Short mmCIF file of C-alpha atoms in Angstrom, two decimals:
data_model
loop_
_atom_site.label_atom_id
_atom_site.label_comp_id
_atom_site.label_asym_id
_atom_site.label_seq_id
_atom_site.Cartn_x
_atom_site.Cartn_y
_atom_site.Cartn_z
CA VAL A 918 -3.59 -7.82 -0.47
CA TYR A 919 -5.77 -4.64 -0.93
CA GLN A 920 -9.09 -6.52 -2.24
CA THR A 921 -9.05 -9.14 0.67
CA GLY A 922 -11.34 -9.33 3.35
CA LYS A 923 -9.01 -8.71 5.96
CA TRP A 924 -8.05 -5.26 4.41
CA LYS A 925 -11.83 -4.50 4.26
CA GLU A 926 -12.23 -5.36 8.03
CA LEU A 927 -9.34 -3.37 9.15
CA LYS A 928 -10.61 -0.38 7.23
CA GLU A 929 -14.13 -0.58 8.59
CA LYS A 930 -12.62 -0.79 12.30
CA CYS A 931 -11.15 2.36 11.65
CA GLY A 932 -14.30 3.95 10.43
CA GLU A 933 -13.97 4.02 6.88
CA LYS A 934 -16.91 3.19 4.71
CA THR A 935 -16.34 0.29 2.42
CA ASP A 936 -18.11 -1.78 -0.15
CA TYR A 937 -17.62 -4.39 -2.68
CA ILE A 938 -18.60 -3.97 -6.46
CA ARG A 939 -19.34 -7.50 -7.85
CA GLU A 940 -20.02 -8.96 -11.19
CA TYR A 941 -21.84 -12.26 -11.61
CA ARG A 942 -22.39 -14.69 -14.66
CA ASN A 943 -24.75 -17.60 -14.37
CA ASN A 944 -25.24 -16.80 -10.62
CA LYS A 945 -21.45 -17.21 -10.07
CA LEU A 946 -19.12 -14.54 -8.99
CA VAL A 947 -16.46 -13.75 -11.59
CA GLY A 948 -15.33 -10.29 -10.76
CA SER A 949 -14.77 -8.05 -7.60
CA ILE A 950 -13.42 -4.74 -6.55
CA LEU A 951 -13.25 -3.47 -3.16
CA CYS A 952 -13.99 0.23 -2.81
CA LEU A 953 -13.36 2.89 0.07
CA GLU A 954 -15.32 6.13 0.37
CA LYS A 955 -12.74 9.07 1.28
CA SER A 956 -13.17 12.69 2.18
CA ILE A 957 -10.39 15.06 0.62
CA LYS A 958 -9.70 18.60 0.73
CA MET A 959 -9.51 20.11 -2.64
CA PRO A 960 -8.36 23.69 -3.86
CA VAL A 961 -11.16 25.81 -4.54
CA PHE A 962 -13.93 23.11 -4.23
CA GLY A 963 -13.24 22.33 -0.34
CA MET A 964 -14.01 19.06 1.20
CA ARG A 965 -15.21 16.33 -1.55
CA LYS A 966 -16.01 12.64 -1.44
CA ILE A 967 -14.17 10.34 -3.92
CA LEU A 968 -14.46 6.69 -4.45
CA VAL A 969 -11.00 4.78 -4.14
CA SER A 970 -9.88 1.25 -4.78
CA GLN A 971 -6.37 0.09 -4.00
CA GLY A 972 -5.01 -3.05 -5.57
CA THR A 973 -5.91 -4.73 -9.14
CA PRO A 974 -9.71 -5.58 -9.22
CA LEU A 975 -10.24 -9.28 -9.33
CA PHE A 976 -11.91 -11.07 -12.32
CA LEU A 977 -11.86 -14.26 -14.31
CA SER A 978 -11.83 -13.05 -17.96
CA GLU A 979 -11.20 -9.72 -19.97
CA GLU A 980 -14.99 -9.58 -20.36
CA ASP A 981 -15.52 -9.75 -16.61
CA GLY A 982 -12.78 -7.09 -16.25
CA LEU A 983 -14.58 -4.75 -18.49
CA ASN A 984 -17.92 -5.38 -16.85
CA ILE A 985 -16.60 -4.57 -13.34
CA LEU A 986 -14.52 -1.67 -14.36
CA GLU A 987 -17.75 -0.15 -15.98
CA LYS A 988 -19.72 -0.73 -12.80
CA PHE A 989 -17.02 1.34 -10.75
CA LYS A 990 -17.27 4.01 -13.54
CA LYS A 991 -20.90 4.39 -12.86
CA GLU A 992 -20.66 4.09 -8.94
CA SER A 993 -17.87 6.99 -9.24
CA GLU A 994 -20.48 9.15 -10.97
CA LYS A 995 -22.00 9.69 -7.23
CA TYR A 996 -18.62 11.04 -6.23
CA PHE A 997 -16.19 13.93 -7.03
CA TYR A 998 -14.26 11.35 -8.97
CA GLY A 999 -13.02 7.72 -8.54
CA ILE A 1000 -9.71 6.44 -8.83
CA ILE A 1001 -8.03 2.63 -8.99
CA ALA A 1002 -4.52 2.12 -8.15
CA PRO A 1003 -3.68 -1.41 -9.55
CA THR A 1004 -0.55 -3.12 -8.35
CA VAL A 1005 2.44 -2.98 -10.53
CA ILE A 1006 2.99 -6.61 -10.71
CA ARG A 1007 -0.60 -7.13 -12.08
CA PRO A 1008 -1.66 -3.88 -13.63
CA GLU A 1009 -3.88 -5.34 -16.39
CA HIS A 1010 -3.01 -2.23 -18.77
CA GLN A 1011 -4.94 -3.65 -21.55
CA VAL A 1012 -8.40 -4.14 -19.73
CA PHE A 1013 -8.16 -0.56 -18.11
CA ARG A 1014 -7.38 0.85 -21.64
CA LYS A 1015 -10.26 -0.97 -23.22
CA ALA A 1016 -12.72 0.26 -20.56
CA GLY A 1017 -11.63 3.85 -21.34
CA TYR A 1018 -9.47 4.56 -18.11
CA ARG A 1019 -6.69 7.35 -18.20
CA LYS A 1020 -3.32 6.47 -16.66
CA VAL A 1021 -1.73 8.49 -14.08
CA SER A 1022 2.07 7.77 -13.60
CA ASN A 1023 3.49 6.65 -10.20
CA TYR A 1024 6.97 6.26 -8.94
CA THR A 1025 6.97 2.58 -7.61
CA VAL A 1026 10.28 0.85 -7.67
CA LEU A 1027 10.24 -2.91 -8.31
CA ILE A 1028 13.03 -5.08 -6.86
CA ASP A 1029 13.41 -8.73 -8.14
CA LEU A 1030 14.50 -10.65 -4.94
CA LYS A 1031 15.30 -13.50 -6.96
CA LYS A 1032 18.76 -11.71 -7.67
CA THR A 1033 21.56 -12.44 -5.49
CA GLU A 1034 22.64 -9.90 -2.76
CA GLU A 1035 25.87 -8.93 -5.05
CA GLU A 1036 23.45 -8.32 -7.91
CA LEU A 1037 21.06 -6.20 -5.93
CA TRP A 1038 23.98 -4.16 -4.52
CA LYS A 1039 25.29 -3.35 -8.02
CA ASN A 1040 21.87 -2.35 -8.92
CA LEU A 1041 21.57 0.55 -6.48
CA GLU A 1042 21.51 3.64 -8.89
CA LYS A 1043 23.08 6.06 -6.64
CA LYS A 1044 26.54 5.93 -4.48
CA SER A 1045 24.45 7.83 -1.83
CA ALA A 1046 22.18 4.68 -1.37
CA ARG A 1047 25.18 2.26 -1.08
CA TRP A 1048 26.77 4.51 1.25
CA GLY A 1049 23.74 4.90 3.35
CA HIS A 1050 23.23 1.21 3.58
CA GLY A 1051 27.00 0.76 4.85
CA TYR A 1052 26.77 3.57 7.15
CA ALA A 1053 23.64 2.04 8.73
CA GLU A 1054 25.35 -1.11 9.17
CA LYS A 1055 28.38 0.50 10.87
CA GLN A 1056 26.14 2.12 13.15
CA GLY A 1057 24.94 -1.35 14.43
CA LEU A 1058 21.16 -0.91 13.12
CA VAL A 1059 19.08 -3.84 13.07
CA PHE A 1060 16.00 -4.84 11.23
CA LEU A 1061 13.40 -6.88 13.29
CA GLN A 1062 9.70 -7.77 13.31
CA ALA A 1063 7.68 -5.61 15.77
CA GLU A 1064 6.67 -7.00 19.10
CA LYS A 1065 2.98 -5.88 20.08
CA SER A 1066 4.31 -3.94 22.89
CA GLU A 1067 6.41 -1.66 20.30
CA ILE A 1068 3.24 -0.59 18.47
CA ASP A 1069 3.10 2.78 20.50
CA GLY A 1070 6.54 3.46 20.00
CA PHE A 1071 6.49 3.07 16.37
CA TYR A 1072 3.12 4.93 16.02
CA LYS A 1073 4.56 8.03 17.73
CA ILE A 1074 7.25 8.11 14.97
CA TYR A 1075 4.77 7.50 12.38
CA LYS A 1076 2.42 10.46 13.65
CA LYS A 1077 5.46 12.83 13.80
CA THR A 1078 6.04 11.86 10.12
CA THR A 1079 2.72 12.25 8.74
CA GLU A 1080 2.67 15.72 10.58
CA LYS A 1081 5.70 17.00 8.75
CA GLY A 1082 4.74 15.50 5.48
CA SER A 1083 1.13 16.88 5.75
CA PHE A 1084 -0.82 13.88 5.05
CA LYS A 1085 -3.41 12.00 7.11
CA ALA A 1086 -2.15 9.23 9.27
CA GLU A 1087 -3.88 5.92 9.38
CA ASP A 1088 -5.46 4.88 12.71
CA LYS A 1089 -3.41 3.35 15.37
CA GLU A 1090 -5.67 0.47 15.42
CA PHE A 1091 -5.06 0.12 11.81
CA VAL A 1092 -1.51 -0.17 12.14
CA GLU A 1093 -1.77 -2.44 14.94
CA GLY A 1094 -4.13 -4.80 13.20
CA LEU A 1095 -1.50 -5.13 10.05
CA ARG A 1096 1.49 -5.83 12.69
CA ASP A 1097 1.61 -9.56 12.27
CA THR A 1098 -1.12 -11.15 9.90
CA LYS A 1099 -1.29 -13.40 6.87
CA ILE A 1100 -1.00 -10.70 4.54
CA SER A 1101 1.13 -8.32 6.52
CA LYS A 1102 4.24 -7.83 8.90
CA LEU A 1103 5.45 -4.67 10.81
CA PHE A 1104 9.22 -4.29 10.95
CA LEU A 1105 11.12 -2.00 13.01
CA ILE A 1106 14.69 -0.49 12.64
CA LYS A 1107 16.26 -0.19 15.97
CA ASN A 1108 19.67 0.93 17.59
CA LYS A 1109 20.93 -0.31 21.06
CA GLY A 1110 16.92 -1.22 21.64
CA GLU A 1111 15.53 2.07 20.46
CA ILE A 1112 13.21 2.28 17.79
CA LEU A 1113 14.27 4.58 15.04
CA ALA A 1114 12.17 3.82 11.94
CA GLY A 1115 9.80 1.17 10.52
CA GLY A 1116 7.54 -0.15 7.84
CA ILE A 1117 4.53 -2.32 6.98
CA ILE A 1118 5.33 -4.98 4.43
CA LEU A 1119 2.08 -6.28 2.55
CA LEU A 1120 2.27 -10.11 1.40
CA ASP A 1121 0.71 -11.39 -1.72
CA PHE A 1122 1.38 -15.22 -1.58
CA ASN A 1123 -0.67 -15.96 -4.74
CA ASN A 1124 1.38 -13.89 -6.85
CA LYS A 1125 4.35 -14.06 -4.85
CA TYR A 1126 5.42 -10.34 -4.24
CA SER A 1127 5.35 -7.88 -1.32
CA ILE A 1128 4.78 -4.24 -0.99
CA LEU A 1129 6.61 -1.92 1.31
CA ASP A 1130 3.21 0.00 2.13
CA LEU A 1131 3.73 2.43 5.21
CA THR A 1132 7.04 3.78 6.43
CA ALA A 1133 8.10 6.42 9.06
CA SER A 1134 11.53 7.49 10.81
CA SER A 1135 12.63 9.48 13.56
CA GLU A 1136 14.84 12.58 13.30
CA GLU A 1137 17.54 10.45 14.53
CA GLY A 1138 16.85 7.65 12.38
CA LEU A 1139 17.26 9.78 9.43
CA LYS A 1140 20.64 10.87 10.58
CA LEU A 1141 21.57 7.18 10.80
CA GLN A 1142 20.05 6.25 7.38
CA ALA A 1143 17.54 3.93 8.93
CA MET A 1144 14.61 5.00 6.90
CA PRO A 1145 13.22 1.69 5.21
#
């Protein structure tokens, strides 16, 4: 998803600088990685530009992967640092290790949706999670795909969420662009027609997985256990 032309198009519409690093063999494309240039505020150093790539780079063989990762390293030398965030489904750990990359742990949660509803329910680790699910149902909360007319309502909640969390919000155009595409859907949690929370789900049909990428909730939504 993060390596698609659609993702690149939306990022550029929001003013972000993007580019592909590509690897060719015998005039044939065998590897590619989509990079984003971002500016971040660093302690002591102030504002610095970094090179970022989301999702696992695309390549045909291990050799191609090593070559494309080496090219990313060289390109990163122009920046304060470079970072790649591969998907958990296709982390390609071996290739990254061979290329000399250092791993930074994250806290991604994987859920196997092939399991039955009963199995998924049992696997909820905390009693509070099970309680929250039941409480939300009792309050009459519903989970629906967002309509175009509901973008403004969700974005207001999302903007307040980012302000409280002290992190940069994506542009409204970016969120609107992912509302209903082949690679994404925006879902809302509502109560009596009022938007309480929501999130963008990214879809990778080739590898058969989805990612909950962007979430937000109002104060009332948090009280009613509406957070996606």
